[in-house]
Amino acid sequence: MTSLDPPRPDSVPPLASTLVEVPKATRPGRRALAETALVILAVGTAATLVLSVTLPPQRRLEARRLASLVPEPPPPRALAPDDLDQEPETLDAQRARLLDQMRAGLGLSQTQIDAVRAVFDASPVLGQGNPAISRHPMSRSECRRVRLEAGVTEANVPACGAPSMVPLYDPSSSQTEADARTCIDQLEFPNLPCEYPVVHVRASEAALLCRAIGKRICDTHEWEGACAGAVRAPEAEYEWARPRAEATWYHNYKREKVWAYGAAKNHALCGTSSSRTPGCPGGGYDQCGSNTYPAGAFPACRSPLGVFDMHGNAAEHMNLPTLPAELAASGGLGFTEMKGSWFVFSTIEAHEDDCRWRAPSWHETRLASENSHANYHLGFRCCKDI
């Protein structure tokens, strides 16, 4: 991806509202009754014009006053690479850096950090990808620059009680944010702008990590609605009386077909143009790099409810309930469900990836199973009840 050029100002700031009148030139040999003043007129943000004029004393004071009214040019909107672009060389160093970022960016307590660390320590691979072979196509600083130029800001909704979360509701039923009972992370875990997603995570570990920071794993219909822009009631989204395979077929048959960014598929709007590690056989920590983009690096890959990266980057674990008691929102857990597409989907389109499409029972286990599936392109995000 090439860097964007620095922005150009849309308009030139106005000059001082009153121009200084320049007196007529004096005749040669006549004693000058004025002294020379410099009037600096700011033009745009990149240049200044300096005029040397002869002014009488009273005009000199007025010139200084007018010059003081011209605003200072704004600082350049640039963001240089920094130490956050330096990738750790080992998994332990990667995890230590990530925990520091989570503590600072999410305002987590030491108890929460310790709980997150315990989940990571129990896994030999859980992290942001194998640092020895992962090759990210975009740096963190480039992501921050893209977001800055696009005017993207992190959500701060008091009702959600955590940064970078947005409320879930159904505008098609005349609901507003005030009707929301659940919030969802804007970004893939750890839900930090321009941080790489956590991958090689089992569904059971995803549920534990969400719980460790005061959240929970999302239910399938919550993810789908957050993507499509309308979160409908569970009874409208699940076929409780049908077996999973039959219920999935029926859901997909009648589903609304839409992507987070609009009604037509466009892989270029999201993080789908990365590449697989040469020789990657389809999975595994040692042979497949997690060549993800920084989270939130594609401003156009945003749902109507304000959620990013629901297509591309990392695919995501969700909870699929087959009975009402298995809803995560009700304190239960059902079966594993993988949502979204992943970071090479512009060249390897493995399945449909519109918002409300449900996958078959790939790698199916109970969500809480210690043997639930993990892979180099698979992450998750969390929800939080209000």
Short mmCIF file of C-alpha atoms in Angstrom, two decimals:
data_model
loop_
_atom_site.label_atom_id
_atom_site.label_comp_id
_atom_site.label_asym_id
_atom_site.label_seq_id
_atom_site.Cartn_x
_atom_site.Cartn_y
_atom_site.Cartn_z
CA MET A 1 0.00 0.00 0.00
CA THR A 2 1.44 3.37 -0.94
CA SER A 3 1.45 6.26 1.48
CA LEU A 4 -1.07 8.96 0.91
CA ASP A 5 0.21 12.42 0.02
CA PRO A 6 -0.11 15.09 2.74
CA PRO A 7 -3.43 16.92 2.55
CA ARG A 8 -3.72 20.22 0.78
CA PRO A 9 -5.82 23.00 2.33
CA ASP A 10 -9.30 23.24 0.86
CA SER A 11 -9.17 27.03 0.96
CA VAL A 12 -6.73 29.83 1.69
CA PRO A 13 -7.32 31.55 5.05
CA PRO A 14 -8.50 35.13 4.53
CA LEU A 15 -6.02 37.97 4.85
CA ALA A 16 -6.52 40.80 7.34
CA SER A 17 -9.92 42.38 6.78
CA THR A 18 -8.47 45.85 6.31
CA LEU A 19 -5.53 46.46 3.98
CA VAL A 20 -2.84 48.96 4.97
CA GLU A 21 -2.91 52.02 2.75
CA VAL A 22 0.49 52.71 1.23
CA PRO A 23 1.22 56.48 1.04
CA LYS A 24 2.33 58.13 -2.16
CA ALA A 25 6.04 58.12 -2.82
CA THR A 26 7.94 61.18 -1.57
CA ARG A 27 9.81 63.50 -3.92
CA PRO A 28 13.57 62.92 -4.24
CA GLY A 29 15.55 64.95 -1.73
CA ARG A 30 12.61 65.47 0.67
CA ARG A 31 13.22 64.31 4.27
CA ALA A 32 11.29 61.13 5.01
CA LEU A 33 8.68 61.61 7.75
CA ALA A 34 7.98 57.95 8.16
CA GLU A 35 9.93 54.89 9.03
CA THR A 36 10.02 51.49 7.36
CA ALA A 37 7.74 48.72 8.74
CA LEU A 38 7.39 45.13 7.76
CA VAL A 39 3.89 43.83 7.23
CA ILE A 40 3.69 40.07 7.14
CA LEU A 41 0.61 38.67 5.51
CA ALA A 42 -0.01 34.96 5.94
CA VAL A 43 -0.99 33.23 2.71
CA GLY A 44 -2.35 29.67 3.09
CA THR A 45 -0.38 27.36 5.33
CA ALA A 46 2.90 27.15 3.47
CA ALA A 47 4.04 30.63 2.42
CA THR A 48 4.32 34.21 3.64
CA LEU A 49 4.58 37.47 1.75
CA VAL A 50 6.80 40.20 3.22
CA LEU A 51 6.19 43.78 2.01
CA SER A 52 8.55 46.67 2.77
CA VAL A 53 6.52 49.90 2.79
CA THR A 54 7.06 53.41 4.10
CA LEU A 55 4.56 54.31 6.82
CA PRO A 56 4.09 57.33 9.04
CA PRO A 57 4.24 56.57 12.79
CA GLN A 58 0.46 56.37 13.30
CA ARG A 59 0.09 53.98 10.37
CA ARG A 60 2.96 51.83 11.66
CA LEU A 61 1.04 51.05 14.85
CA GLU A 62 -2.08 50.16 12.87
CA ALA A 63 -0.05 47.87 10.62
CA ARG A 64 1.29 45.98 13.62
CA ARG A 65 -2.22 45.60 15.02
CA LEU A 66 -3.55 44.20 11.75
CA ALA A 67 -0.61 41.83 11.35
CA SER A 68 -1.26 40.44 14.83
CA LEU A 69 -4.79 39.47 13.75
CA VAL A 70 -3.55 37.14 11.00
CA PRO A 71 -3.76 33.56 12.44
CA GLU A 72 -0.69 31.39 12.75
CA PRO A 73 -0.57 28.60 10.15
CA PRO A 74 -1.67 25.24 11.60
CA PRO A 75 0.99 22.61 12.27
CA PRO A 76 1.50 20.05 9.49
CA ARG A 77 -0.77 17.00 9.75
CA ALA A 78 1.91 14.35 9.68
CA LEU A 79 2.76 11.37 11.83
CA ALA A 80 6.25 9.98 11.73
CA PRO A 81 7.08 6.33 12.32
CA ASP A 82 7.97 5.65 15.93
CA ASP A 83 8.98 2.84 18.23
CA LEU A 84 5.47 1.31 18.03
CA ASP A 85 6.43 0.15 14.53
CA GLN A 86 9.25 -1.99 15.90
CA GLU A 87 8.00 -5.58 15.96
CA PRO A 88 9.07 -7.76 18.92
CA GLU A 89 11.30 -10.65 17.97
CA THR A 90 9.77 -13.24 20.31
CA LEU A 91 6.26 -14.25 21.37
CA ASP A 92 6.99 -13.37 25.01
CA ALA A 93 8.13 -9.86 24.04
CA GLN A 94 5.10 -9.48 21.79
CA ARG A 95 2.74 -10.40 24.62
CA ALA A 96 4.48 -8.08 27.10
CA ARG A 97 4.18 -5.17 24.69
CA LEU A 98 0.52 -5.95 24.00
CA LEU A 99 -0.35 -6.06 27.71
CA ASP A 100 1.30 -2.67 28.18
CA GLN A 101 -0.77 -1.25 25.33
CA MET A 102 -3.97 -2.74 26.74
CA ARG A 103 -3.27 -1.31 30.18
CA ALA A 104 -2.68 2.17 28.76
CA GLY A 105 -5.28 2.19 25.99
CA LEU A 106 -8.17 0.40 27.69
CA GLY A 107 -7.65 1.60 31.24
CA LEU A 108 -7.55 -1.96 32.61
CA SER A 109 -6.87 -2.65 36.26
CA GLN A 110 -3.96 -4.78 37.40
CA THR A 111 -6.44 -7.56 38.27
CA GLN A 112 -7.77 -7.51 34.71
CA ILE A 113 -4.27 -7.47 33.22
CA ASP A 114 -3.33 -10.45 35.39
CA ALA A 115 -6.42 -12.34 34.20
CA VAL A 116 -5.57 -11.63 30.55
CA ARG A 117 -1.96 -12.68 31.12
CA ALA A 118 -3.08 -15.98 32.63
CA VAL A 119 -5.03 -16.86 29.47
CA PHE A 120 -2.03 -16.01 27.27
CA ASP A 121 0.39 -17.92 29.47
CA ALA A 122 -1.70 -21.08 29.18
CA SER A 123 -1.26 -21.16 25.39
CA PRO A 124 1.95 -21.82 23.44
CA VAL A 125 0.80 -19.75 20.41
CA LEU A 126 -1.82 -17.17 21.46
CA GLY A 127 -0.76 -13.69 20.38
CA GLN A 128 -0.61 -11.43 17.33
CA GLY A 129 0.94 -14.04 15.07
CA ASN A 130 4.28 -15.81 14.88
CA PRO A 131 6.80 -12.92 14.99
CA ALA A 132 9.38 -14.96 13.07
CA ILE A 133 7.30 -15.21 9.90
CA SER A 134 4.40 -12.71 10.10
CA ARG A 135 4.76 -9.82 7.66
CA HIS A 136 2.20 -7.07 8.15
CA PRO A 137 1.35 -5.09 4.99
CA MET A 138 0.83 -1.82 6.91
CA SER A 139 2.60 -0.28 9.90
CA ARG A 140 0.86 1.06 12.98
CA SER A 141 2.02 4.62 12.25
CA GLU A 142 0.68 4.43 8.69
CA CYS A 143 -2.66 3.27 10.10
CA ARG A 144 -2.75 6.21 12.48
CA ARG A 145 -1.99 8.59 9.63
CA VAL A 146 -4.77 7.12 7.49
CA ARG A 147 -7.28 7.47 10.33
CA LEU A 148 -6.13 11.01 11.08
CA GLU A 149 -6.50 12.11 7.47
CA ALA A 150 -9.95 10.48 7.26
CA GLY A 151 -11.08 12.13 10.49
CA VAL A 152 -11.74 8.80 12.23
CA THR A 153 -12.08 9.09 15.99
CA GLU A 154 -12.47 6.47 18.69
CA ALA A 155 -16.03 6.09 20.01
CA ASN A 156 -16.62 7.18 23.59
CA VAL A 157 -20.20 6.26 24.53
CA PRO A 158 -20.74 6.63 28.29
CA ALA A 159 -23.45 3.96 28.36
CA CYS A 160 -20.98 1.36 27.07
CA GLY A 161 -18.61 1.92 29.97
CA ALA A 162 -15.49 1.20 27.90
CA PRO A 163 -13.59 2.93 25.09
CA SER A 164 -14.10 2.15 21.42
CA MET A 165 -17.49 0.42 21.86
CA VAL A 166 -20.77 1.30 20.13
CA PRO A 167 -24.39 0.48 21.06
CA LEU A 168 -26.37 -2.22 19.28
CA TYR A 169 -29.97 -1.47 18.31
CA ASP A 170 -32.44 -1.73 15.40
CA PRO A 171 -33.04 1.56 13.54
CA SER A 172 -35.47 -0.24 11.22
CA SER A 173 -37.77 -0.68 14.23
CA SER A 174 -37.47 3.00 15.20
CA GLN A 175 -34.96 2.19 17.94
CA THR A 176 -32.20 4.63 18.89
CA GLU A 177 -28.98 4.34 20.90
CA ALA A 178 -31.06 4.96 24.02
CA ASP A 179 -32.82 1.62 23.43
CA ALA A 180 -29.56 -0.36 23.27
CA ARG A 181 -28.94 -3.01 25.90
CA THR A 182 -25.62 -4.20 24.49
CA CYS A 183 -22.45 -2.62 23.07
CA ILE A 184 -19.88 -4.19 20.73
CA ASP A 185 -16.19 -3.51 20.20
CA GLN A 186 -15.50 -1.32 17.19
CA LEU A 187 -12.36 -3.32 16.45
CA GLU A 188 -11.06 -6.85 16.71
CA PHE A 189 -9.55 -7.78 20.07
CA PRO A 190 -7.73 -6.11 21.78
CA ASN A 191 -9.97 -3.32 20.45
CA LEU A 192 -7.16 -0.80 20.18
CA PRO A 193 -6.98 1.44 17.08
CA CYS A 194 -4.08 0.49 14.80
CA GLU A 195 -3.07 -2.55 16.88
CA TYR A 196 -2.81 -5.94 15.18
CA PRO A 197 -5.57 -8.44 16.06
CA VAL A 198 -4.99 -11.29 18.47
CA VAL A 199 -5.08 -14.60 16.57
CA HIS A 200 -4.32 -18.30 17.13
CA VAL A 201 -7.08 -18.04 19.74
CA ARG A 202 -9.49 -20.85 20.57
CA ALA A 203 -13.16 -19.93 20.98
CA SER A 204 -12.91 -20.94 24.64
CA GLU A 205 -9.95 -18.58 25.11
CA ALA A 206 -11.84 -15.78 23.36
CA ALA A 207 -14.69 -16.16 25.86
CA LEU A 208 -12.22 -16.11 28.76
CA LEU A 209 -10.41 -13.01 27.47
CA CYS A 210 -13.67 -11.12 27.04
CA ARG A 211 -14.69 -12.06 30.59
CA ALA A 212 -11.29 -11.02 31.96
CA ILE A 213 -11.88 -7.41 30.89
CA GLY A 214 -15.53 -7.21 31.97
CA LYS A 215 -17.12 -8.15 28.67
CA ARG A 216 -18.43 -11.34 27.01
CA ILE A 217 -18.24 -13.17 23.70
CA CYS A 218 -20.83 -11.91 21.21
CA ASP A 219 -23.79 -13.93 20.00
CA THR A 220 -23.99 -14.60 16.27
CA HIS A 221 -27.01 -12.37 15.64
CA GLU A 222 -25.34 -9.48 17.48
CA TRP A 223 -22.31 -9.64 15.18
CA GLU A 224 -24.52 -9.96 12.11
CA GLY A 225 -26.71 -7.02 13.10
CA ALA A 226 -23.73 -4.85 14.02
CA CYS A 227 -22.42 -5.51 10.51
CA ALA A 228 -25.70 -5.01 8.65
CA GLY A 229 -26.76 -1.98 10.70
CA ALA A 230 -29.78 -3.42 12.54
CA VAL A 231 -29.68 -5.87 15.46
CA ARG A 232 -32.97 -7.75 15.61
CA ALA A 233 -34.41 -9.75 18.50
CA PRO A 234 -33.09 -13.33 18.95
CA GLU A 235 -36.50 -14.88 18.25
CA ALA A 236 -36.40 -13.31 14.78
CA GLU A 237 -32.87 -14.59 14.07
CA TYR A 238 -32.78 -18.21 15.24
CA GLU A 239 -34.77 -21.32 14.36
CA TRP A 240 -34.82 -22.85 17.82
CA ALA A 241 -36.84 -25.90 16.80
CA ARG A 242 -34.53 -26.98 13.94
CA PRO A 243 -31.19 -28.87 13.96
CA ARG A 244 -28.19 -26.64 13.31
CA ALA A 245 -27.62 -27.62 9.67
CA GLU A 246 -31.28 -27.12 8.82
CA ALA A 247 -31.52 -23.88 10.78
CA THR A 248 -28.40 -22.50 9.04
CA TRP A 249 -29.74 -23.36 5.59
CA TYR A 250 -33.08 -21.75 6.38
CA HIS A 251 -31.43 -18.61 7.78
CA ASN A 252 -29.17 -18.20 4.75
CA TYR A 253 -32.04 -18.79 2.35
CA LYS A 254 -34.14 -15.92 3.71
CA ARG A 255 -31.34 -13.57 4.78
CA GLU A 256 -30.87 -9.96 3.77
CA LYS A 257 -27.70 -9.76 1.67
CA VAL A 258 -25.63 -6.69 2.52
CA TRP A 259 -22.07 -5.80 3.47
CA ALA A 260 -21.02 -3.45 6.26
CA TYR A 261 -20.09 -0.76 3.75
CA GLY A 262 -23.11 -1.12 1.46
CA ALA A 263 -25.26 -3.26 -0.82
CA ALA A 264 -22.51 -4.26 -3.29
CA LYS A 265 -19.42 -6.33 -2.50
CA ASN A 266 -16.13 -4.42 -2.80
CA HIS A 267 -13.11 -6.17 -1.30
CA ALA A 268 -10.95 -3.08 -1.93
CA LEU A 269 -12.69 -1.20 0.88
CA CYS A 270 -11.44 -3.57 3.59
CA GLY A 271 -8.27 -5.33 4.71
CA THR A 272 -8.45 -8.20 2.21
CA SER A 273 -5.37 -7.62 0.02
CA SER A 274 -2.62 -9.13 2.16
CA SER A 275 -0.93 -12.40 1.21
CA ARG A 276 -0.38 -15.82 2.71
CA THR A 277 3.04 -16.96 3.79
CA PRO A 278 4.62 -18.98 0.93
CA GLY A 279 4.24 -22.65 1.70
CA CYS A 280 1.46 -22.17 4.24
CA PRO A 281 -0.49 -25.43 4.06
CA GLY A 282 -3.75 -23.94 5.33
CA GLY A 283 -3.00 -23.57 9.01
CA GLY A 284 -0.42 -23.80 11.73
CA TYR A 285 1.76 -21.51 13.82
CA ASP A 286 5.13 -22.50 12.37
CA GLN A 287 4.28 -22.18 8.67
CA CYS A 288 1.54 -19.53 8.42
CA GLY A 289 2.19 -15.90 9.29
CA SER A 290 -0.64 -13.73 10.57
CA ASN A 291 -0.14 -11.07 7.92
CA THR A 292 -2.93 -8.85 9.19
CA TYR A 293 -3.48 -5.12 8.88
CA PRO A 294 -3.69 -2.85 11.92
CA ALA A 295 -7.27 -2.77 13.22
CA GLY A 296 -9.35 0.11 11.89
CA ALA A 297 -6.91 0.94 9.06
CA PHE A 298 -9.69 1.07 6.44
CA PRO A 299 -12.07 3.94 7.27
CA ALA A 300 -14.56 2.90 4.56
CA CYS A 301 -14.80 -0.63 6.01
CA ARG A 302 -17.26 0.58 8.62
CA SER A 303 -20.81 -0.54 9.37
CA PRO A 304 -23.79 1.82 9.81
CA LEU A 305 -23.51 1.28 13.59
CA GLY A 306 -19.83 2.27 13.59
CA VAL A 307 -18.05 -1.11 13.66
CA PHE A 308 -14.86 -1.67 11.62
CA ASP A 309 -13.23 -4.66 9.91
CA MET A 310 -16.21 -7.00 9.80
CA HIS A 311 -14.86 -8.05 6.42
CA GLY A 312 -11.18 -8.83 5.93
CA ASN A 313 -8.31 -8.74 8.42
CA ALA A 314 -9.11 -11.48 10.98
CA ALA A 315 -12.10 -13.81 10.83
CA GLU A 316 -13.89 -13.90 14.19
CA HIS A 317 -15.18 -16.40 16.75
CA MET A 318 -18.79 -15.92 17.87
CA ASN A 319 -21.25 -17.88 19.99
CA LEU A 320 -24.01 -19.71 18.09
CA PRO A 321 -26.91 -20.60 20.39
CA THR A 322 -29.17 -23.47 19.38
CA LEU A 323 -31.49 -22.91 22.35
CA PRO A 324 -32.50 -19.66 24.11
CA ALA A 325 -30.56 -20.73 27.22
CA GLU A 326 -27.35 -20.83 25.14
CA LEU A 327 -27.41 -17.10 24.36
CA ALA A 328 -24.26 -15.44 25.72
CA ALA A 329 -26.47 -12.44 26.47
CA SER A 330 -28.38 -14.69 28.89
CA GLY A 331 -25.24 -16.11 30.49
CA GLY A 332 -25.07 -19.30 28.41
CA LEU A 333 -22.77 -20.62 25.70
CA GLY A 334 -23.67 -22.60 22.60
CA PHE A 335 -21.49 -23.73 19.72
CA THR A 336 -18.62 -22.25 17.73
CA GLU A 337 -19.39 -19.98 14.76
CA MET A 338 -16.86 -18.17 12.57
CA LYS A 339 -17.87 -14.80 11.14
CA GLY A 340 -16.53 -12.48 8.45
CA SER A 341 -13.75 -12.98 5.95
CA TRP A 342 -9.98 -12.70 6.34
CA PHE A 343 -6.93 -10.82 5.12
CA VAL A 344 -6.42 -12.54 1.72
CA PHE A 345 -10.05 -12.59 0.65
CA SER A 346 -9.48 -10.45 -2.45
CA THR A 347 -7.54 -13.38 -3.94
CA ILE A 348 -8.82 -16.41 -2.01
CA GLU A 349 -12.57 -16.05 -1.61
CA ALA A 350 -13.20 -19.17 0.42
CA HIS A 351 -16.88 -18.56 1.16
CA GLU A 352 -19.57 -15.90 1.15
CA ASP A 353 -18.96 -13.05 3.56
CA ASP A 354 -22.01 -10.79 3.55
CA CYS A 355 -23.10 -9.63 6.98
CA ARG A 356 -25.88 -12.11 7.72
CA TRP A 357 -24.39 -15.20 6.07
CA ARG A 358 -23.87 -18.08 8.50
CA ALA A 359 -21.14 -20.63 8.01
CA PRO A 360 -21.71 -24.37 8.08
CA SER A 361 -20.53 -26.23 11.17
CA TRP A 362 -16.82 -25.98 10.31
CA HIS A 363 -14.61 -27.22 13.16
CA GLU A 364 -17.71 -27.34 15.33
CA THR A 365 -17.39 -27.83 19.08
CA ARG A 366 -19.11 -26.46 22.12
CA LEU A 367 -17.78 -22.92 22.43
CA ALA A 368 -16.35 -23.60 25.90
CA SER A 369 -14.48 -26.71 24.74
CA GLU A 370 -10.74 -26.67 25.39
CA ASN A 371 -10.33 -28.22 21.94
CA SER A 372 -12.20 -25.51 20.05
CA HIS A 373 -10.60 -24.39 16.80
CA ALA A 374 -7.74 -21.88 16.43
CA ASN A 375 -5.81 -20.66 13.39
CA TYR A 376 -3.49 -17.93 12.10
CA HIS A 377 -6.30 -15.86 10.53
CA LEU A 378 -8.90 -16.30 13.26
CA GLY A 379 -9.54 -13.73 16.00
CA PHE A 380 -12.60 -12.34 17.80
CA ARG A 381 -14.23 -9.27 19.33
CA CYS A 382 -16.26 -8.76 22.49
CA CYS A 383 -19.68 -7.47 23.50
CA LYS A 384 -20.76 -5.84 26.75
CA ASP A 385 -24.20 -5.69 28.33
CA ILE A 386 -25.37 -2.28 29.46
#
